[in-house]
Short mmCIF file of C-alpha atoms and ligand atoms in Angstrom, two decimals:
data_model
loop_
_atom_site.label_atom_id
_atom_site.label_comp_id
_atom_site.label_asym_id
_atom_site.label_seq_id
_atom_site.Cartn_x
_atom_site.Cartn_y
_atom_site.Cartn_z
CA MET A 201 -13.77 -16.41 21.34
CA THR A 202 -10.79 -16.57 19.61
CA ARG A 203 -11.84 -17.53 15.96
CA LYS A 204 -9.92 -19.00 13.13
CA ILE A 205 -9.64 -17.89 10.08
CA THR A 206 -7.35 -20.18 6.71
CA VAL A 207 -4.56 -17.73 6.20
CA ILE A 208 -2.70 -18.24 2.51
CA ARG A 209 0.15 -16.22 2.12
CA GLY A 210 0.53 -16.96 -1.37
CA ASP A 211 3.15 -15.95 -4.23
CA GLY A 212 5.76 -13.00 -5.26
CA ILE A 213 4.68 -10.08 -2.97
CA GLY A 214 2.20 -11.97 -1.35
CA PRO A 215 4.15 -13.37 2.32
CA GLU A 216 5.76 -9.64 2.26
CA ILE A 217 1.92 -8.45 1.79
CA MET A 218 0.07 -11.18 4.62
CA ASP A 219 3.03 -11.00 7.02
CA ALA A 220 2.14 -7.22 6.97
CA THR A 221 -1.45 -7.25 6.83
CA LEU A 222 -1.10 -10.05 10.28
CA THR A 223 1.22 -7.91 12.23
CA VAL A 224 -1.71 -4.60 11.05
CA ILE A 225 -4.74 -7.11 12.62
CA ASP A 226 -2.77 -8.66 15.77
CA ARG A 227 -2.01 -4.95 16.56
CA LEU A 228 -5.59 -4.40 16.16
CA GLY A 229 -6.59 -7.33 19.27
CA ALA A 230 -8.83 -9.01 16.31
CA GLY A 231 -8.46 -11.87 18.69
CA LEU A 232 -8.50 -13.91 15.19
CA GLU A 233 -6.03 -17.74 15.04
CA TYR A 234 -3.66 -18.72 11.97
CA ASP A 235 -4.42 -22.12 10.19
CA PHE A 236 -1.74 -21.66 7.44
CA GLN A 237 -2.28 -23.23 4.28
CA GLU A 238 -0.64 -23.12 0.74
CA ALA A 239 -1.88 -22.88 -2.69
CA GLY A 240 -0.54 -21.95 -5.54
CA LEU A 241 3.32 -21.89 -6.62
CA ALA A 242 4.45 -22.54 -3.18
CA ALA A 243 2.37 -25.06 -2.47
CA GLN A 244 3.73 -26.92 -5.73
CA GLN A 245 6.43 -26.58 -4.59
CA SER A 246 6.67 -28.16 -0.94
CA VAL A 247 3.61 -30.70 -1.53
CA GLY A 248 3.56 -30.91 -5.67
CA GLU A 249 -0.03 -29.43 -5.81
CA LEU A 250 -1.25 -26.11 -6.90
CA LEU A 251 -4.43 -26.61 -4.92
CA PRO A 252 -4.06 -29.47 -1.74
CA GLU A 253 -6.69 -30.70 -0.04
CA THR A 254 -5.91 -30.28 3.21
CA THR A 255 -6.33 -26.05 2.05
CA LEU A 256 -9.72 -26.84 1.00
CA GLU A 257 -10.70 -28.53 3.71
CA SER A 258 -9.13 -25.86 6.21
CA ILE A 259 -11.37 -23.39 4.43
CA THR A 260 -14.34 -25.80 4.92
CA GLU A 261 -13.40 -25.78 8.11
CA ASN A 262 -12.98 -22.43 9.59
CA ARG A 263 -15.40 -20.73 6.42
CA ILE A 264 -13.76 -17.83 6.47
CA ALA A 265 -10.17 -17.53 4.49
CA LEU A 266 -7.79 -14.47 3.73
CA LYS A 267 -5.46 -14.71 0.91
CA ALA A 268 -2.76 -13.50 -1.16
CA PRO A 269 -1.78 -13.46 -4.38
CA LEU A 270 -1.70 -16.55 -6.26
CA THR A 271 0.59 -17.98 -9.59
CA THR A 272 -1.26 -20.60 -11.46
CA PRO A 273 1.45 -21.67 -13.66
CA VAL A 274 0.76 -22.50 -17.33
CA GLY A 275 0.20 -26.47 -17.97
CA GLY A 276 -1.01 -26.81 -13.92
CA GLY A 277 -4.18 -28.16 -14.95
CA PHE A 278 -6.07 -25.23 -13.51
CA LYS A 279 -6.88 -21.83 -15.76
CA SER A 280 -7.03 -19.98 -12.60
CA LEU A 281 -6.66 -20.77 -8.88
CA ASN A 282 -8.82 -18.01 -7.77
CA VAL A 283 -11.67 -19.14 -10.37
CA ALA A 284 -11.21 -22.80 -8.98
CA LEU A 285 -11.67 -21.11 -5.25
CA ARG A 286 -14.73 -19.63 -6.22
CA LYS A 287 -15.93 -22.87 -8.03
CA HIS A 288 -15.18 -24.98 -5.58
CA PHE A 289 -17.22 -23.20 -2.46
CA ASP A 290 -19.66 -21.64 -4.83
CA LEU A 291 -18.58 -18.06 -3.96
CA TYR A 292 -20.85 -16.01 -5.82
CA ALA A 293 -20.56 -12.74 -4.65
CA ASN A 294 -17.62 -10.50 -5.31
CA VAL A 295 -17.36 -7.44 -3.30
CA ARG A 296 -15.77 -4.68 -4.55
CA PRO A 297 -15.52 -1.87 -2.41
CA ALA A 298 -13.78 1.40 -4.46
CA ILE A 299 -13.49 4.40 -2.03
CA SER A 300 -11.24 7.81 -2.78
CA PHE A 301 -8.04 8.21 -0.64
CA LYS A 302 -6.76 11.49 -0.30
CA GLY A 303 -3.10 11.60 -1.13
CA THR A 304 -3.57 9.15 -3.66
CA ARG A 305 -3.10 9.79 -7.70
CA SER A 306 -6.66 9.03 -8.26
CA ARG A 307 -8.93 11.46 -10.19
CA TYR A 308 -11.90 11.77 -8.40
CA GLU A 309 -12.11 12.54 -4.51
CA ASP A 310 -15.30 11.73 -3.20
CA VAL A 311 -15.49 8.32 -4.79
CA ASP A 312 -17.35 5.64 -2.61
CA LEU A 313 -19.01 2.55 -4.12
CA ILE A 314 -19.30 -1.00 -3.69
CA THR A 315 -19.71 -3.35 -6.80
CA VAL A 316 -21.15 -6.86 -6.95
CA ARG A 317 -20.56 -9.28 -8.95
CA GLU A 318 -22.18 -12.00 -9.90
CA ASN A 319 -19.58 -15.14 -9.46
CA THR A 320 -20.72 -18.17 -10.75
CA GLU A 321 -22.81 -17.68 -14.12
CA GLY A 322 -22.75 -15.62 -17.08
CA ALA A 323 -19.91 -15.55 -19.19
CA TYR A 324 -17.64 -17.11 -17.56
CA LEU A 325 -18.17 -20.96 -17.37
CA GLY A 326 -14.90 -22.08 -18.68
CA GLU A 327 -17.15 -23.75 -21.52
CA GLY A 328 -15.63 -22.69 -24.78
CA ALA A 329 -13.88 -23.74 -27.99
CA TYR A 330 -12.91 -24.01 -31.20
CA THR A 331 -15.30 -24.83 -33.23
CA ALA A 332 -13.04 -25.24 -36.51
CA PRO A 333 -10.18 -27.87 -36.77
CA ASP A 334 -8.00 -24.62 -38.39
CA GLY A 335 -9.00 -22.57 -35.16
CA SER A 336 -10.91 -19.44 -37.46
CA ARG A 337 -14.12 -20.00 -35.27
CA ALA A 338 -14.87 -19.89 -31.66
CA GLU A 339 -18.10 -20.09 -29.54
CA SER A 340 -18.73 -20.33 -25.23
CA LYS A 341 -21.61 -19.94 -23.56
CA MET A 342 -23.27 -17.70 -21.00
CA ILE A 343 -25.57 -19.37 -18.97
CA ALA A 344 -28.00 -17.36 -16.30
CA THR A 345 -30.26 -18.84 -13.91
CA ARG A 346 -33.48 -17.04 -11.58
CA LYS A 347 -31.97 -18.60 -8.94
CA GLY A 348 -28.39 -17.93 -9.76
CA CYS A 349 -29.02 -13.74 -9.97
CA GLU A 350 -31.48 -13.74 -7.40
CA ARG A 351 -28.71 -14.82 -4.77
CA VAL A 352 -26.43 -11.87 -5.93
CA LEU A 353 -29.26 -9.12 -6.32
CA ARG A 354 -30.60 -9.87 -2.60
CA PHE A 355 -26.96 -10.25 -1.77
CA ALA A 356 -26.08 -6.61 -3.01
CA PHE A 357 -29.48 -5.11 -1.50
CA GLU A 358 -29.37 -6.50 1.54
CA LEU A 359 -25.57 -4.96 1.54
CA ALA A 360 -26.80 -1.10 0.71
CA ARG A 361 -29.43 -1.65 3.14
CA ARG A 362 -27.23 -2.96 6.42
CA SER A 363 -24.58 -0.49 5.20
CA GLN A 364 -26.55 2.21 4.89
CA ARG A 365 -26.66 3.10 1.53
CA ARG A 366 -29.19 4.62 -0.02
CA LYS A 367 -29.33 3.10 -3.86
CA VAL A 368 -28.16 -0.05 -6.03
CA THR A 369 -28.22 0.31 -9.33
CA VAL A 370 -28.83 -3.00 -11.63
CA VAL A 371 -25.85 -2.81 -14.77
CA HIS A 372 -27.33 -4.71 -17.80
CA LYS A 373 -27.05 -5.32 -21.65
CA ALA A 374 -30.63 -6.23 -21.73
CA ASN A 375 -31.07 -4.27 -25.17
CA ILE A 376 -29.14 -6.73 -26.81
CA LEU A 377 -28.08 -9.78 -24.96
CA LYS A 378 -31.77 -9.90 -24.31
CA ASP A 379 -31.78 -13.14 -22.52
CA VAL A 380 -29.20 -13.67 -20.47
CA THR A 381 -28.92 -10.05 -19.10
CA GLY A 382 -32.40 -10.19 -19.78
CA LEU A 383 -33.01 -12.61 -17.05
CA PHE A 384 -30.44 -10.70 -14.92
CA LEU A 385 -32.85 -7.52 -14.90
CA ASN A 386 -36.34 -9.00 -14.78
CA VAL A 387 -35.30 -10.34 -11.37
CA ALA A 388 -33.66 -7.20 -10.22
CA ARG A 389 -36.85 -5.54 -10.94
CA ASP A 390 -38.65 -8.82 -8.63
CA VAL A 391 -36.36 -8.75 -5.95
CA ALA A 392 -36.02 -4.81 -5.71
CA THR A 393 -40.15 -4.86 -4.76
CA ASP A 394 -39.22 -6.50 -1.42
CA TYR A 395 -36.38 -3.33 -0.59
CA ASP A 396 -38.77 -0.51 -0.93
CA ASP A 397 -36.70 1.59 1.43
CA ILE A 398 -33.54 1.49 -1.07
CA GLU A 399 -33.14 3.58 -4.78
CA THR A 400 -33.05 1.73 -7.34
CA GLU A 401 -32.01 2.04 -11.07
CA ASP A 402 -31.03 0.05 -13.97
CA MET A 403 -28.85 1.13 -16.23
CA ILE A 404 -26.72 -0.83 -19.68
CA VAL A 405 -23.68 -1.49 -19.14
CA ASP A 406 -22.36 1.25 -21.59
CA ASN A 407 -23.63 3.70 -20.81
CA ALA A 408 -22.82 3.16 -16.90
CA CYS A 409 -19.14 3.24 -18.26
CA MET A 410 -19.74 6.87 -19.26
CA GLN A 411 -20.99 7.78 -16.27
CA LEU A 412 -18.86 5.76 -13.84
CA VAL A 413 -15.65 8.34 -15.49
CA LEU A 414 -17.45 11.18 -15.98
CA ASN A 415 -19.12 11.09 -12.83
CA PRO A 416 -18.48 8.69 -10.04
CA GLU A 417 -19.84 9.90 -6.95
CA ARG A 418 -23.73 9.56 -8.35
CA PHE A 419 -23.37 5.50 -7.60
CA ASP A 420 -23.64 3.92 -4.74
CA VAL A 421 -23.74 -0.22 -5.24
CA ILE A 422 -23.58 -1.70 -8.40
CA VAL A 423 -24.86 -5.18 -8.94
CA THR A 424 -24.34 -6.45 -12.00
CA THR A 425 -23.21 -10.24 -13.56
CA ASN A 426 -20.24 -11.73 -14.41
CA LEU A 427 -18.42 -10.34 -17.49
CA PHE A 428 -19.84 -6.77 -16.98
CA GLY A 429 -18.76 -7.03 -12.99
CA ASP A 430 -15.34 -7.93 -13.72
CA ILE A 431 -14.23 -4.95 -15.90
CA ILE A 432 -16.98 -2.49 -13.96
CA SER A 433 -14.48 -2.75 -11.06
CA ASP A 434 -11.35 -2.56 -12.54
CA LEU A 435 -12.71 0.38 -13.87
CA CYS A 436 -13.92 1.47 -10.56
CA ALA A 437 -10.91 0.78 -8.96
CA GLY A 438 -8.58 3.04 -11.64
CA LEU A 439 -11.02 5.42 -10.86
CA VAL A 440 -9.75 6.06 -6.88
CA GLY A 441 -5.87 4.70 -7.68
CA GLY A 442 -5.41 1.62 -8.89
CA LEU A 443 -5.34 -2.26 -8.27
CA GLY A 444 -3.00 -1.23 -4.68
CA LEU A 445 -5.84 -0.55 -2.88
CA ALA A 446 -8.37 -2.40 -4.11
CA PRO A 447 -9.59 -4.99 -1.99
CA GLY A 448 -12.05 -7.94 -2.91
CA ALA A 449 -14.72 -10.03 -1.37
CA ASN A 450 -15.61 -13.68 -2.45
CA ILE A 451 -18.52 -14.38 -0.13
CA GLY A 452 -20.77 -17.42 -0.55
CA GLU A 453 -23.35 -19.68 1.88
CA ARG A 454 -20.75 -21.78 3.00
CA ALA A 455 -17.71 -20.05 3.11
CA ALA A 456 -16.33 -16.09 2.38
CA MET A 457 -12.58 -15.41 1.50
CA PHE A 458 -10.97 -12.08 1.37
CA GLU A 459 -7.94 -11.00 -0.96
CA ALA A 460 -5.59 -8.25 -2.84
CA VAL A 461 -7.48 -7.65 -5.73
CA HIS A 462 -3.95 -7.36 -7.97
CA GLY A 463 -1.44 -9.96 -8.67
CA THR A 464 1.92 -11.27 -7.86
CA ALA A 465 3.44 -8.35 -8.87
CA PRO A 466 6.91 -11.00 -9.53
CA ASP A 467 8.52 -7.62 -10.42
CA ILE A 468 8.76 -6.39 -7.01
CA ALA A 469 8.52 -9.52 -5.21
CA GLY A 470 11.21 -10.03 -2.47
CA LYS A 471 11.94 -6.11 -2.70
CA GLY A 472 10.15 -5.00 0.36
CA VAL A 473 8.49 -1.87 -1.03
CA ALA A 474 4.98 -4.33 -1.88
CA ASN A 475 1.79 -2.07 -0.66
CA PRO A 476 0.10 -4.19 1.28
CA CYS A 477 -3.45 -1.65 1.51
CA ALA A 478 -5.03 -3.73 -0.76
CA LEU A 479 -4.48 -7.23 1.10
CA LEU A 480 -5.45 -4.72 4.72
CA LEU A 481 -8.40 -3.33 2.86
CA ALA A 482 -9.88 -6.78 2.48
CA ALA A 483 -9.01 -7.72 5.61
CA ALA A 484 -11.37 -4.97 7.20
CA GLN A 485 -13.79 -6.69 4.36
CA MET A 486 -13.47 -9.72 6.30
CA LEU A 487 -13.97 -8.04 10.09
CA GLU A 488 -16.93 -6.50 9.20
CA TYR A 489 -18.28 -9.93 7.80
CA ILE A 490 -17.21 -11.12 11.27
CA ASP A 491 -19.33 -8.89 13.15
CA ALA A 492 -15.99 -6.58 13.83
CA LYS A 493 -16.98 -3.35 12.29
CA PRO A 494 -16.55 -1.10 14.91
CA LEU A 495 -12.38 -2.74 14.05
CA ALA A 496 -12.72 -2.82 10.58
CA ASP A 497 -13.40 1.40 10.45
CA ARG A 498 -10.90 1.70 13.12
CA LEU A 499 -8.14 0.03 10.72
CA ARG A 500 -9.75 1.61 7.52
CA LEU A 501 -9.62 4.94 9.43
CA ALA A 502 -5.52 4.04 10.33
CA ILE A 503 -4.61 3.38 6.65
CA ARG A 504 -6.70 6.32 5.40
CA ASP A 505 -4.67 8.65 8.18
CA THR A 506 -1.86 7.47 7.29
CA ILE A 507 -1.98 7.46 3.40
CA ALA A 508 -3.34 10.74 3.31
CA SER A 509 0.15 11.98 5.54
CA GLY A 510 2.21 9.85 2.80
CA ASP A 511 4.10 8.90 6.12
CA ARG A 512 6.53 6.30 5.13
CA THR A 513 4.43 5.36 2.26
CA THR A 514 5.25 2.87 -0.33
CA PRO A 515 6.52 4.26 -4.09
CA ASP A 516 3.27 3.13 -5.68
CA LEU A 517 2.04 5.61 -3.36
CA GLY A 518 4.61 8.50 -4.22
CA GLY A 519 6.36 7.28 -1.00
CA SER A 520 9.68 6.46 -0.31
CA GLY A 521 8.74 3.73 2.61
CA THR A 522 9.31 -0.14 2.69
CA THR A 523 6.44 -2.01 2.95
CA ASP A 524 7.72 -2.18 6.74
CA SER A 525 8.00 1.53 6.99
CA PHE A 526 4.18 1.30 6.01
CA THR A 527 3.10 -1.09 8.15
CA ARG A 528 4.73 0.26 11.07
CA ALA A 529 3.43 4.13 10.14
CA ILE A 530 -0.09 2.30 10.02
CA CYS A 531 0.43 0.39 13.55
CA GLU A 532 1.17 3.77 15.32
CA ARG A 533 -2.60 5.35 14.11
CA LEU A 534 -3.86 2.21 15.59
P1 LIG B 267 0.49 -11.77 -12.22
O1 LIG B 267 0.95 -12.40 -13.19
O2 LIG B 267 0.07 -12.21 -10.59
O3 LIG B 267 -1.32 -10.85 -11.98
P2 LIG B 267 1.13 -9.11 -12.70
O4 LIG B 267 2.49 -8.01 -12.51
O5 LIG B 267 0.49 -9.36 -14.50
O6 LIG B 267 1.23 -10.21 -11.80
P3 LIG B 267 -0.02 -7.22 -11.06
O7 LIG B 267 0.37 -7.93 -9.85
O8 LIG B 267 -1.14 -6.55 -10.97
O9 LIG B 267 0.13 -8.04 -12.37
O10 LIG B 267 0.44 -6.00 -11.18
C1 LIG B 267 0.57 -5.11 -12.13
C2 LIG B 267 1.44 -3.71 -11.57
O11 LIG B 267 1.13 -3.74 -10.56
C3 LIG B 267 3.08 -4.27 -11.75
O12 LIG B 267 4.11 -3.75 -11.87
C4 LIG B 267 3.22 -4.36 -9.90
O13 LIG B 267 4.42 -4.32 -9.47
C5 LIG B 267 2.40 -3.61 -9.27
N1 LIG B 267 1.59 -3.56 -8.63
C6 LIG B 267 0.51 -5.12 -8.25
N2 LIG B 267 0.76 -5.23 -6.54
C7 LIG B 267 0.99 -4.01 -5.93
C8 LIG B 267 0.78 -3.38 -4.69
N3 LIG B 267 0.29 -3.97 -3.90
N4 LIG B 267 2.09 -2.38 -4.36
C9 LIG B 267 2.92 -2.59 -5.35
N5 LIG B 267 3.38 -2.56 -6.83
C10 LIG B 267 1.86 -3.26 -6.99
#
């Protein structure tokens, strides 16, 4: 049966990497139907709105969106369109795999870990303000709820179990931020009792950062609060060759959105040299999510082989190819 997904081609290099990704998914025979919608600058230019209702309705109906990077113009009423989408659909789990690829300039060869970041609470509520008229003082609020902690923790443990991973590391700062991240840690300890088959450890965030840099192979699934997850997931992307290879999924009960982690890369937009891998790897996450794991595995293998051989890869990976040539090389391997 054909499955319909919402596709947002985005801004900057977005359309280039999205076209490449759809070419590869079609070649894979994933049998997906695309409902093209707009958001960001492209939407503003065509319909005068950054996040049109029709786009939100399409995601509500299809429950799955594949999204290229978006530009959030200053003064357009949004701090970040990505955050607005996550909020609107209550996409509480941000899932960021970091996997080493041979043939890249990554620092480590055997990293294979996933960061699960709580996406809706913590320090990212946007409820901050300057509290002195002269701007010399500012405050912001952090929130954690048992429900918010529990759902993302259960998500991480279920993910570990489903993908046959052995360990979940709960990252926190409960020694100092005793209330907000202390609650996260307490709930983690409760939830862990339902997952005897998975090793659980907890680690203070500063130590986790050091351990990740010294010995990333010791990690498997990391689960943490919003702010720490934001930082740690980019740190992990740095361990395996940068944002050009970093996909992300945002998962909720009602919808899921899959995206490249990098931005719109205006400096190379329109030049035909953007690396499509981050969005392709996000598409692999999406295929896994819709129970098409064999297709996801084939896609990852083709990407892996193409990068390892350096066949027609883009300049950011040290090659002299283009988005098109790289895409063709991946398609041939499928
Ligand atoms: P934005 O304002 O949308 O965040 P940015 O340029 O500030 O854009 P990124 O888009 O993440 O941030 O780009 C950072 C650097 O990485 C840029 O030099 C960009 O060209 C490069 N880059 C990002 N994504 C890719 C990609 N897919 N392929 C090649 N280079 C990329």
